[in-house]
Amino acid sequence: MSDQPAPHGPTTDPYRTGSPRTARPGTAPTRRRILGLGAALGLVATGGAHAAAALTHRPSGTGRQLRSAVPLPEPYTVPLPVPPVLAPSGTSRGADRYEITQRRVTAEILPGVPTELWTYNGTYPGPTVESRRGRPVTVLHRNELPVPTVVHLHGGRTPAGSDGYPTDLVLPDGWAGHDGAHMPSDPRAVTSRVTREYTYPLDQRAALLWYHDHRMDFTAPAIWRGLTGMHLVRDAAEDALDLPRGERELALTIADRAFASDGSLAYPSLDPELRERPGVTAAYAAGVLGDVIVVNGAPWPVHEVDAVRHRLRLLNASNARHYRLEAVTDDGRRLDLVQVGADQGLLAAPVTHTALPLAPSERYDVVVDFAGLPPGSRVRLRNRLGAGRTRDVMAFRVARRAYDHSRIPEELCDDLPVWRRSQATAVREFAFRGGHTAQGRGWFVNGRPFDPARTDVRVRLGAVEVWRFTADVHHPVHLHQTRFRVLTRGGRAPLPHDAGLKDTVSLRPGETVEVITCFDGRRGRYLFHCHNAEHEDMGMMANLEIV
């Protein structure tokens, strides 16, 4: 059973679903479906009405946890690593060029325990790319791994040819073509051998993006093995604010992993070589959870801070684990998490939380104020959805008093687009649910597994539309190329953490969420999908054609 227990709290609990009286007809999972998902989803341990109530009203999480077979370090003993910022390999005509090599390395995530990783430039996470709004970037990726790869810049408003479509493979040297044995035919696939250039115009707001592998059917194990990195976009509007910066701005990649007895990363792949047979063993079909929380590649790390405001750029890079983060002092005082940004950049105004839910691939930009805490104090970043050691994330140790020139303005930006429901030229419905095919268990959008040769949705460039998503279990839904605003949850107003522009929205079991978006980016073939990486690999993707 998942180690993510049902949260408890008042009606403001961000994991509360709407009451049956306000839910749209047909959106809640049926009792038959709930019982059918049962143990395979790692959601409930009892049957009948009790199981249905547990799933619909107080979900425990979607996925099953692996247990590490090596001794684990005590929390808050390993220093927080800071991924290196990648230097351009060249600059020409107002554009920057970067080079990244995907390769295997052996490194220590757990102190004293060697672990093989798949990396970008030899580090986990990969190097951080920092760029400016409107200044184009080209990244040359070289694949020295034993399998094909694809790179997706998550949150980027990117030409279709550089978006990292799952069949646009970069083949390693000597690859014999085994990868095509299980894949549906895709006449539009564009493959290359060893290298590929990805071009990112970056004509978008300042925001925290991230890049990761997006290979067809094998995204989940590739991310698990280390193929992730951050990409920060900055602009003049953000620069003009007095938010914390420099050493007081921390980009934090939060993930979970598990370790085998030999120190390798444990993962239940059907094909450990990741060559021919995709998927995981049946017990983990709902998602793979680890029992070690890693931040920037370190287990439960600790970081020394001044007694001033710090800006935390939070990314959930876990395959399936959800978090509900809080900052707590050792004497039990909870510090405010003041949200200043979402997936797609700054909010119009700050939103204050005492706990903040974070689904896979979501990003939140928050400010935490350590002022008033004496030197030597400790503040723990904890996960209220965890149990045992997965309740711990990382810690901050206040080292000294210092001058704080930062502030959080009452107005953060005035450039958020205004889209009204009355502008929408279409309202579309999408059901994200589990099911079966002749090949076995899968996860589907509107009852159909992903087929790269099929166009699922065709929209016109510039169209405003309302999309309505319904879930059976937890599904973080991500739209490529576009950004959106959350309109409703369960027929009610959005929750506080839904503020701002997003590219990923977390659906809870039995819940319907409406979003509004304008397809004002670029023409071409893109995707929308569940960002539970195991669900994605098992068919929960659909094609979006912008014409």
PDB file of N, CA and C in Angstrom, residues 3-41:
ATOM      1  N   ASP A   3       2.660   4.734   0.805  1.00  0.00           N
ATOM      2  CA  ASP A   3       2.966   5.336   2.086  1.00  0.00           C
ATOM      3  C   ASP A   3       2.501   6.784   2.129  1.00  0.00           C
ATOM      4  N   GLN A   4       1.579   7.167   1.236  1.00  0.00           N
ATOM      5  CA  GLN A   4       1.048   8.513   1.246  1.00  0.00           C
ATOM      6  C   GLN A   4      -0.339   8.469   1.881  1.00  0.00           C
ATOM      7  N   PRO A   5      -0.442   8.697   3.189  1.00  0.00           N
ATOM      8  CA  PRO A   5      -1.720   8.556   3.857  1.00  0.00           C
ATOM      9  C   PRO A   5      -2.670   9.681   3.493  1.00  0.00           C
ATOM     10  N   ALA A   6      -3.950   9.413   3.717  1.00  0.00           N
ATOM     11  CA  ALA A   6      -4.932  10.448   3.468  1.00  0.00           C
ATOM     12  C   ALA A   6      -4.667  11.622   4.373  1.00  0.00           C
ATOM     13  N   PRO A   7      -4.657  12.850   3.818  1.00  0.00           N
ATOM     14  CA  PRO A   7      -4.447  14.012   4.649  1.00  0.00           C
ATOM     15  C   PRO A   7      -5.651  14.276   5.530  1.00  0.00           C
ATOM     16  N   HIS A   8      -5.429  15.019   6.589  1.00  0.00           N
ATOM     17  CA  HIS A   8      -6.500  15.354   7.505  1.00  0.00           C
ATOM     18  C   HIS A   8      -6.504  16.860   7.672  1.00  0.00           C
ATOM     19  N   GLY A   9      -7.660  17.416   7.890  1.00  0.00           N
ATOM     20  CA  GLY A   9      -7.706  18.847   8.107  1.00  0.00           C
ATOM     21  C   GLY A   9      -9.067  19.393   7.784  1.00  0.00           C
ATOM     22  N   PRO A  10      -9.224  20.710   7.849  1.00  0.00           N
ATOM     23  CA  PRO A  10     -10.499  21.351   7.579  1.00  0.00           C
ATOM     24  C   PRO A  10     -10.825  21.336   6.106  1.00  0.00           C
ATOM     25  N   THR A  11     -11.914  21.983   5.747  1.00  0.00           N
ATOM     26  CA  THR A  11     -12.386  21.926   4.369  1.00  0.00           C
ATOM     27  C   THR A  11     -11.463  22.650   3.407  1.00  0.00           C
ATOM     28  N   THR A  12     -10.467  23.392   3.904  1.00  0.00           N
ATOM     29  CA  THR A  12      -9.492  24.016   3.010  1.00  0.00           C
ATOM     30  C   THR A  12      -8.397  23.054   2.590  1.00  0.00           C
ATOM     31  N   ASP A  13      -8.450  21.831   3.070  1.00  0.00           N
ATOM     32  CA  ASP A  13      -7.478  20.803   2.705  1.00  0.00           C
ATOM     33  C   ASP A  13      -7.395  20.694   1.186  1.00  0.00           C
ATOM     34  N   PRO A  14      -6.199  20.921   0.589  1.00  0.00           N
ATOM     35  CA  PRO A  14      -6.114  20.893  -0.865  1.00  0.00           C
ATOM     36  C   PRO A  14      -6.346  19.526  -1.482  1.00  0.00           C
ATOM     37  N   TYR A  15      -6.491  18.472  -0.694  1.00  0.00           N
ATOM     38  CA  TYR A  15      -6.819  17.178  -1.258  1.00  0.00           C
ATOM     39  C   TYR A  15      -8.254  16.769  -0.964  1.00  0.00           C
ATOM     40  N   ARG A  16      -9.107  17.746  -0.612  1.00  0.00           N
ATOM     41  CA  ARG A  16     -10.522  17.457  -0.427  1.00  0.00           C
ATOM     42  C   ARG A  16     -11.208  17.483  -1.784  1.00  0.00           C
ATOM     43  N   THR A  17     -12.023  16.468  -2.071  1.00  0.00           N
ATOM     44  CA  THR A  17     -12.790  16.473  -3.315  1.00  0.00           C
ATOM     45  C   THR A  17     -14.137  17.103  -3.074  1.00  0.00           C
ATOM     46  N   GLY A  18     -14.807  17.526  -4.151  1.00  0.00           N
ATOM     47  CA  GLY A  18     -16.128  18.111  -4.028  1.00  0.00           C
ATOM     48  C   GLY A  18     -17.150  17.082  -3.563  1.00  0.00           C
ATOM     49  N   SER A  19     -18.227  17.557  -2.948  1.00  0.00           N
ATOM     50  CA  SER A  19     -19.254  16.640  -2.469  1.00  0.00           C
ATOM     51  C   SER A  19     -19.998  16.032  -3.642  1.00  0.00           C
ATOM     52  N   PRO A  20     -20.583  14.823  -3.469  1.00  0.00           N
ATOM     53  CA  PRO A  20     -21.308  14.187  -4.573  1.00  0.00           C
ATOM     54  C   PRO A  20     -22.441  15.063  -5.093  1.00  0.00           C
ATOM     55  N   ARG A  21     -23.002  15.912  -4.252  1.00  0.00           N
ATOM     56  CA  ARG A  21     -24.144  16.718  -4.698  1.00  0.00           C
ATOM     57  C   ARG A  21     -23.716  17.789  -5.687  1.00  0.00           C
ATOM     58  N   THR A  22     -22.419  18.172  -5.657  1.00  0.00           N
ATOM     59  CA  THR A  22     -21.979  19.224  -6.566  1.00  0.00           C
ATOM     60  C   THR A  22     -21.176  18.689  -7.742  1.00  0.00           C
ATOM     61  N   ALA A  23     -20.871  17.398  -7.718  1.00  0.00           N
ATOM     62  CA  ALA A  23     -20.081  16.824  -8.810  1.00  0.00           C
ATOM     63  C   ALA A  23     -20.919  16.726 -10.074  1.00  0.00           C
ATOM     64  N   ARG A  24     -20.250  16.818 -11.224  1.00  0.00           N
ATOM     65  CA  ARG A  24     -20.949  16.643 -12.494  1.00  0.00           C
ATOM     66  C   ARG A  24     -21.364  15.200 -12.653  1.00  0.00           C
ATOM     67  N   PRO A  25     -22.545  14.937 -13.210  1.00  0.00           N
ATOM     68  CA  PRO A  25     -22.983  13.558 -13.410  1.00  0.00           C
ATOM     69  C   PRO A  25     -21.973  12.784 -14.243  1.00  0.00           C
ATOM     70  N   GLY A  26     -21.680  11.566 -13.768  1.00  0.00           N
ATOM     71  CA  GLY A  26     -20.810  10.672 -14.533  1.00  0.00           C
ATOM     72  C   GLY A  26     -19.334  10.890 -14.346  1.00  0.00           C
ATOM     73  N   THR A  27     -18.933  11.854 -13.471  1.00  0.00           N
ATOM     74  CA  THR A  27     -17.509  12.113 -13.332  1.00  0.00           C
ATOM     75  C   THR A  27     -16.860  11.263 -12.263  1.00  0.00           C
ATOM     76  N   ALA A  28     -17.599  10.768 -11.288  1.00  0.00           N
ATOM     77  CA  ALA A  28     -16.998   9.970 -10.222  1.00  0.00           C
ATOM     78  C   ALA A  28     -16.821   8.523 -10.683  1.00  0.00           C
ATOM     79  N   PRO A  29     -15.757   7.839 -10.239  1.00  0.00           N
ATOM     80  CA  PRO A  29     -15.572   6.443 -10.633  1.00  0.00           C
ATOM     81  C   PRO A  29     -16.655   5.559 -10.039  1.00  0.00           C
ATOM     82  N   THR A  30     -17.094   4.575 -10.807  1.00  0.00           N
ATOM     83  CA  THR A  30     -18.108   3.646 -10.313  1.00  0.00           C
ATOM     84  C   THR A  30     -17.505   2.684  -9.316  1.00  0.00           C
ATOM     85  N   ARG A  31     -18.389   2.042  -8.509  1.00  0.00           N
ATOM     86  CA  ARG A  31     -17.918   1.076  -7.517  1.00  0.00           C
ATOM     87  C   ARG A  31     -17.205  -0.084  -8.206  1.00  0.00           C
ATOM     88  N   ARG A  32     -17.740  -0.508  -9.351  1.00  0.00           N
ATOM     89  CA  ARG A  32     -17.099  -1.609 -10.074  1.00  0.00           C
ATOM     90  C   ARG A  32     -15.689  -1.231 -10.501  1.00  0.00           C
ATOM     91  N   ARG A  33     -15.519   0.025 -11.003  1.00  0.00           N
ATOM     92  CA  ARG A  33     -14.196   0.458 -11.433  1.00  0.00           C
ATOM     93  C   ARG A  33     -13.247   0.557 -10.242  1.00  0.00           C
ATOM     94  N   ILE A  34     -13.731   1.092  -9.132  1.00  0.00           N
ATOM     95  CA  ILE A  34     -12.888   1.222  -7.945  1.00  0.00           C
ATOM     96  C   ILE A  34     -12.386  -0.135  -7.492  1.00  0.00           C
ATOM     97  N   LEU A  35     -13.305  -1.120  -7.422  1.00  0.00           N
ATOM     98  CA  LEU A  35     -12.898  -2.444  -6.974  1.00  0.00           C
ATOM     99  C   LEU A  35     -11.955  -3.087  -7.974  1.00  0.00           C
ATOM    100  N   GLY A  36     -12.152  -2.776  -9.265  1.00  0.00           N
ATOM    101  CA  GLY A  36     -11.273  -3.336 -10.276  1.00  0.00           C
ATOM    102  C   GLY A  36      -9.868  -2.773 -10.190  1.00  0.00           C
ATOM    103  N   LEU A  37      -9.734  -1.490  -9.813  1.00  0.00           N
ATOM    104  CA  LEU A  37      -8.409  -0.902  -9.672  1.00  0.00           C
ATOM    105  C   LEU A  37      -7.702  -1.458  -8.446  1.00  0.00           C
ATOM    106  N   GLY A  38      -8.418  -1.426  -7.290  1.00  0.00           N
ATOM    107  CA  GLY A  38      -8.021  -2.101  -6.063  1.00  0.00           C
ATOM    108  C   GLY A  38      -6.550  -2.205  -5.785  1.00  0.00           C
ATOM    109  N   ALA A  39      -6.109  -3.432  -5.531  1.00  0.00           N
ATOM    110  CA  ALA A  39      -4.745  -3.651  -5.076  1.00  0.00           C
ATOM    111  C   ALA A  39      -3.718  -3.309  -6.140  1.00  0.00           C
ATOM    112  N   ALA A  40      -4.066  -3.477  -7.421  1.00  0.00           N
ATOM    113  CA  ALA A  40      -3.093  -3.164  -8.471  1.00  0.00           C
ATOM    114  C   ALA A  40      -2.679  -1.713  -8.424  1.00  0.00           C
ATOM    115  N   LEU A  41      -3.556  -0.834  -7.955  1.00  0.00           N
ATOM    116  CA  LEU A  41      -3.230   0.579  -7.880  1.00  0.00           C
ATOM    117  C   LEU A  41      -2.590   0.954  -6.557  1.00  0.00           C
TER     118      LEU A  41
END
